[in-house]
Short mmCIF file of C-alpha atoms in Angstrom, two decimals:
data_model
loop_
_atom_site.label_atom_id
_atom_site.label_comp_id
_atom_site.label_asym_id
_atom_site.label_seq_id
_atom_site.Cartn_x
_atom_site.Cartn_y
_atom_site.Cartn_z
CA UNK A 1 114.23 134.30 146.00
CA UNK A 2 111.16 132.33 144.72
CA UNK A 3 109.45 134.62 142.12
CA UNK A 4 106.18 132.72 141.55
CA UNK A 5 102.92 132.73 143.89
CA UNK A 6 99.88 130.69 143.40
CA UNK A 7 96.75 132.69 144.41
CA UNK A 8 93.89 130.23 145.33
CA UNK A 9 90.71 132.29 144.29
CA UNK A 10 88.29 129.69 143.34
CA UNK A 11 85.95 129.21 146.27
CA UNK A 12 82.34 129.92 146.09
CA UNK A 13 82.28 132.03 149.57
CA UNK A 14 79.05 130.73 150.83
CA UNK A 15 79.70 132.69 154.07
CA UNK A 16 79.37 135.96 152.26
CA UNK A 17 76.07 135.35 150.57
CA UNK A 18 74.11 137.05 149.23
CA UNK A 19 76.96 139.46 148.20
CA UNK A 20 78.99 136.40 146.74
CA UNK A 21 76.10 135.23 144.42
CA UNK A 22 76.81 137.86 141.99
CA UNK A 23 80.59 138.54 141.98
CA UNK A 24 83.53 136.28 143.36
CA UNK A 25 85.03 136.98 146.72
CA UNK A 26 88.05 138.39 145.17
CA UNK A 27 86.21 141.27 143.40
CA UNK A 28 84.31 142.42 146.55
CA UNK A 29 85.09 146.14 147.01
CA UNK A 30 87.35 146.79 150.05
CA UNK A 31 88.91 150.13 150.84
CA UNK A 32 87.89 151.47 147.55
CA UNK A 33 88.73 148.72 144.99
CA UNK A 34 88.31 145.00 144.39
CA UNK A 35 90.27 142.98 147.23
CA UNK A 36 92.43 141.30 144.66
CA UNK A 37 93.89 144.48 143.76
CA UNK A 38 95.21 145.01 147.29
CA UNK A 39 96.62 141.45 147.24
CA UNK A 40 98.48 141.86 143.98
CA UNK A 41 99.83 145.25 145.21
CA UNK A 42 101.21 143.42 148.31
CA UNK A 43 102.72 140.54 146.32
CA UNK A 44 104.54 142.95 143.98
CA UNK A 45 105.77 144.80 146.99
CA UNK A 46 107.42 141.56 148.28
CA UNK A 47 109.32 141.03 145.02
CA UNK A 48 107.08 138.33 143.37
CA UNK A 49 107.13 138.91 139.64
CA UNK A 50 104.68 136.13 138.71
CA UNK A 51 101.22 135.22 139.83
CA UNK A 52 99.09 132.16 138.81
CA UNK A 53 95.58 132.79 139.72
CA UNK A 54 93.66 129.55 140.38
CA UNK A 55 90.11 130.32 139.51
CA UNK A 56 86.86 128.57 138.99
CA UNK A 57 83.45 129.99 140.34
CA UNK A 58 82.80 133.38 138.34
CA UNK A 59 86.50 133.38 137.55
CA UNK A 60 85.76 135.18 134.31
CA UNK A 61 85.07 138.36 136.38
CA UNK A 62 88.51 138.33 137.78
CA UNK A 63 90.16 137.45 134.45
CA UNK A 64 88.25 140.45 132.81
CA UNK A 65 89.12 142.76 135.48
CA UNK A 66 92.82 142.11 135.41
CA UNK A 67 92.84 141.63 131.64
CA UNK A 68 95.63 140.91 129.21
CA UNK A 69 97.58 144.10 130.08
CA UNK A 70 97.34 144.59 133.92
CA UNK A 71 98.50 147.56 135.93
CA UNK A 72 100.26 145.67 138.54
CA UNK A 73 103.66 145.17 136.96
CA UNK A 74 103.20 141.35 137.26
CA UNK A 75 103.13 138.52 134.81
CA UNK A 76 99.73 137.01 135.44
CA UNK A 77 98.57 133.55 134.31
CA UNK A 78 95.24 132.05 135.02
CA UNK A 79 94.40 128.23 135.80
CA UNK A 80 90.89 127.36 135.61
CA UNK A 81 89.31 124.30 137.62
CA UNK A 82 87.05 123.47 134.57
CA UNK A 83 83.41 122.32 135.06
CA UNK A 84 83.87 120.92 138.52
CA UNK A 85 85.69 122.45 141.51
CA UNK A 86 88.95 120.70 142.18
CA UNK A 87 89.48 121.79 145.63
CA UNK A 88 92.48 123.94 146.77
CA UNK A 89 94.97 120.93 146.33
CA UNK A 90 93.48 119.97 143.02
CA UNK A 91 93.55 123.27 141.77
CA UNK A 92 97.25 123.80 142.61
CA UNK A 93 97.90 120.43 140.92
CA UNK A 94 96.38 121.44 137.76
CA UNK A 95 98.34 124.77 137.83
CA UNK A 96 101.79 122.97 138.38
CA UNK A 97 102.92 123.43 134.81
CA UNK A 98 102.83 127.19 135.25
CA UNK A 99 104.39 127.35 138.59
CA UNK A 100 107.96 125.97 138.31
CA UNK A 101 109.76 124.05 140.97
CA UNK A 102 108.98 126.08 144.14
CA UNK A 103 106.28 128.59 144.73
CA UNK A 104 104.49 130.50 147.25
CA UNK A 105 100.78 129.84 148.03
CA UNK A 106 98.31 132.39 149.22
CA UNK A 107 94.54 132.16 149.75
CA UNK A 108 92.25 134.45 147.72
CA UNK A 109 90.64 135.88 150.90
CA UNK A 110 93.69 136.64 152.83
CA UNK A 111 95.80 139.89 153.30
CA UNK A 112 99.17 138.91 154.66
CA UNK A 113 101.40 141.90 155.30
CA UNK A 114 104.61 140.05 156.33
CA UNK A 115 108.18 139.68 154.98
CA UNK A 116 108.08 136.95 152.15
CA UNK A 117 111.89 137.03 151.77
CA UNK A 118 112.54 135.73 155.29
CA UNK A 119 109.99 132.96 154.81
CA UNK A 120 111.77 132.27 151.44
CA UNK A 121 115.20 132.12 153.15
CA UNK A 122 113.93 129.79 155.92
CA UNK A 123 112.33 127.45 153.27
CA UNK A 124 115.59 126.85 151.73
CA UNK A 125 117.60 126.71 154.98
CA UNK A 126 115.27 123.78 156.20
CA UNK A 127 115.55 121.99 152.81
CA UNK A 128 112.08 120.40 152.99
CA UNK A 129 109.37 119.94 150.26
CA UNK A 130 107.07 122.36 152.06
CA UNK A 131 106.68 125.23 154.53
CA UNK A 132 103.50 126.35 156.39
CA UNK A 133 103.57 129.83 158.10
CA UNK A 134 101.81 129.79 161.61
CA UNK A 135 100.57 132.28 163.87
CA UNK A 136 99.85 132.15 167.58
CA UNK A 137 96.17 132.74 167.33
CA UNK A 138 94.76 131.25 170.75
CA UNK A 139 91.41 131.02 168.96
CA UNK A 140 91.13 134.65 168.71
CA UNK A 141 90.47 135.38 165.12
CA UNK A 142 89.55 131.90 164.09
CA UNK A 143 89.71 128.38 165.31
CA UNK A 144 93.26 127.50 166.02
CA UNK A 145 94.34 124.06 164.27
CA UNK A 146 98.04 123.69 164.77
CA UNK A 147 100.20 122.40 167.63
CA UNK A 148 103.47 124.12 167.43
CA UNK A 149 106.50 123.89 169.60
CA UNK A 150 110.23 124.46 169.48
CA UNK A 151 109.85 125.95 165.86
CA UNK A 152 108.17 122.66 164.58
CA UNK A 153 104.65 121.72 163.56
CA UNK A 154 103.75 118.91 165.86
CA UNK A 155 100.13 118.46 164.60
CA UNK A 156 97.90 119.96 162.01
CA UNK A 157 94.13 119.22 161.87
CA UNK A 158 91.37 121.71 160.80
CA UNK A 159 88.54 119.28 161.10
CA UNK A 160 89.48 118.01 164.77
CA UNK A 161 91.45 120.41 166.69
CA UNK A 162 92.79 119.58 170.23
CA UNK A 163 93.34 121.83 173.15
CA UNK A 164 97.07 121.80 172.43
CA UNK A 165 96.56 123.71 169.24
CA UNK A 166 97.14 127.41 169.99
CA UNK A 167 98.40 128.22 166.64
CA UNK A 168 96.87 128.50 163.23
CA UNK A 169 97.76 128.22 159.50
CA UNK A 170 98.53 131.78 158.67
CA UNK A 171 97.77 131.29 155.07
CA UNK A 172 101.06 131.70 153.37
CA UNK A 173 103.08 128.72 152.32
CA UNK A 174 105.74 127.51 149.99
CA UNK A 175 105.65 124.05 148.13
CA UNK A 176 107.95 122.12 145.86
CA UNK A 177 106.25 120.52 142.98
CA UNK A 178 107.24 117.07 144.45
CA UNK A 179 104.88 117.75 147.35
CA UNK A 180 101.98 116.66 144.76
CA UNK A 181 103.92 113.09 143.85
CA UNK A 182 101.42 111.26 146.25
CA UNK A 183 98.41 112.84 144.62
CA UNK A 184 99.07 111.87 141.09
CA UNK A 185 95.81 109.61 141.05
CA UNK A 186 93.63 112.34 142.39
CA UNK A 187 91.84 115.38 140.78
CA UNK A 188 89.95 116.71 143.62
CA UNK A 189 91.44 117.22 147.04
CA UNK A 190 92.43 119.99 149.57
CA UNK A 191 95.71 121.69 150.29
CA UNK A 192 95.17 120.59 153.90
CA UNK A 193 95.68 116.96 152.68
CA UNK A 194 99.06 117.99 150.93
CA UNK A 195 100.45 119.62 154.26
CA UNK A 196 99.31 116.71 156.48
CA UNK A 197 101.10 114.12 153.95
CA UNK A 198 104.21 116.31 154.19
CA UNK A 199 104.16 116.47 157.94
CA UNK A 200 103.76 112.74 158.40
CA UNK A 201 106.87 112.42 156.28
CA UNK A 202 108.68 115.04 158.22
CA UNK A 203 108.93 117.20 154.95
CA UNK A 204 107.06 120.27 156.38
CA UNK A 205 108.78 123.15 157.83
CA UNK A 206 107.12 125.55 160.07
CA UNK A 207 107.61 129.39 160.37
CA UNK A 208 106.00 131.56 162.97
CA UNK A 209 104.75 134.91 161.88
CA UNK A 210 104.30 137.72 164.37
CA UNK A 211 102.02 140.06 162.30
CA UNK A 212 98.42 139.19 162.36
CA UNK A 213 96.58 138.14 159.40
CA UNK A 214 93.47 139.90 157.72
CA UNK A 215 90.69 138.06 155.87
CA UNK A 216 87.47 138.60 154.06
CA UNK A 217 85.90 135.26 154.35
CA UNK A 218 83.29 136.29 156.70
CA UNK A 219 81.33 139.55 157.10
CA UNK A 220 83.26 140.25 160.50
CA UNK A 221 86.45 139.66 158.64
CA UNK A 222 85.58 141.76 155.61
CA UNK A 223 84.61 144.80 157.82
CA UNK A 224 87.78 144.41 159.73
CA UNK A 225 89.98 144.26 156.81
CA UNK A 226 88.22 147.17 155.10
CA UNK A 227 88.96 149.28 158.20
CA UNK A 228 92.63 148.21 158.17
CA UNK A 229 93.25 148.91 154.60
CA UNK A 230 91.44 152.18 154.64
CA UNK A 231 93.57 153.35 157.62
CA UNK A 232 96.73 152.18 155.80
CA UNK A 233 96.14 153.54 152.26
CA UNK A 234 99.41 154.95 150.89
CA UNK A 235 101.70 153.04 153.30
#
């Protein structure tokens, strides 16, 4: 079982302004506590033992909250972008020395209550450099960006979606460190570019998730996630 997860929590969260002008998105109170606390509890529940937090914008708030001795029974390391934002791909590349050979990836605004162990098992079964989880979204909760058929990702494009794209990137992935070999000369790039590169090389497995995702990237999503987590406290 892959035991390490990279949590991408460095964005500026412009869609949540003015709330996000004073605290990072991960520190917004959801169902009584900072959102990142819900994420770390979920990660621990799925038998992950180490989390690498990729942070930048107001990242010191997150680090101060978790502290050197955290209450989540997880080993937590921090990887800062530095003076300039590196993008999701660049942030992961910088964190590679902390991540090991294979690692899960999750976005800092996502709550993904699914079975990590099944995804882990499928990743090793397919023997690819990367895995992306997908969800049959039908443009319901966000814009669909993936064409998926016969358990395979056919096309993935967040910028120029087509009518054939009924699925969406669920937000939980696995990568081998070699997925970044073609990005050695780049500092700033997006995770999307890594996935597209792997797809072109037939090195990206797709795994369909049936449970819907929750997110706090927008005010509507924040309200819905708050309602969901409030209703499921203690479960």
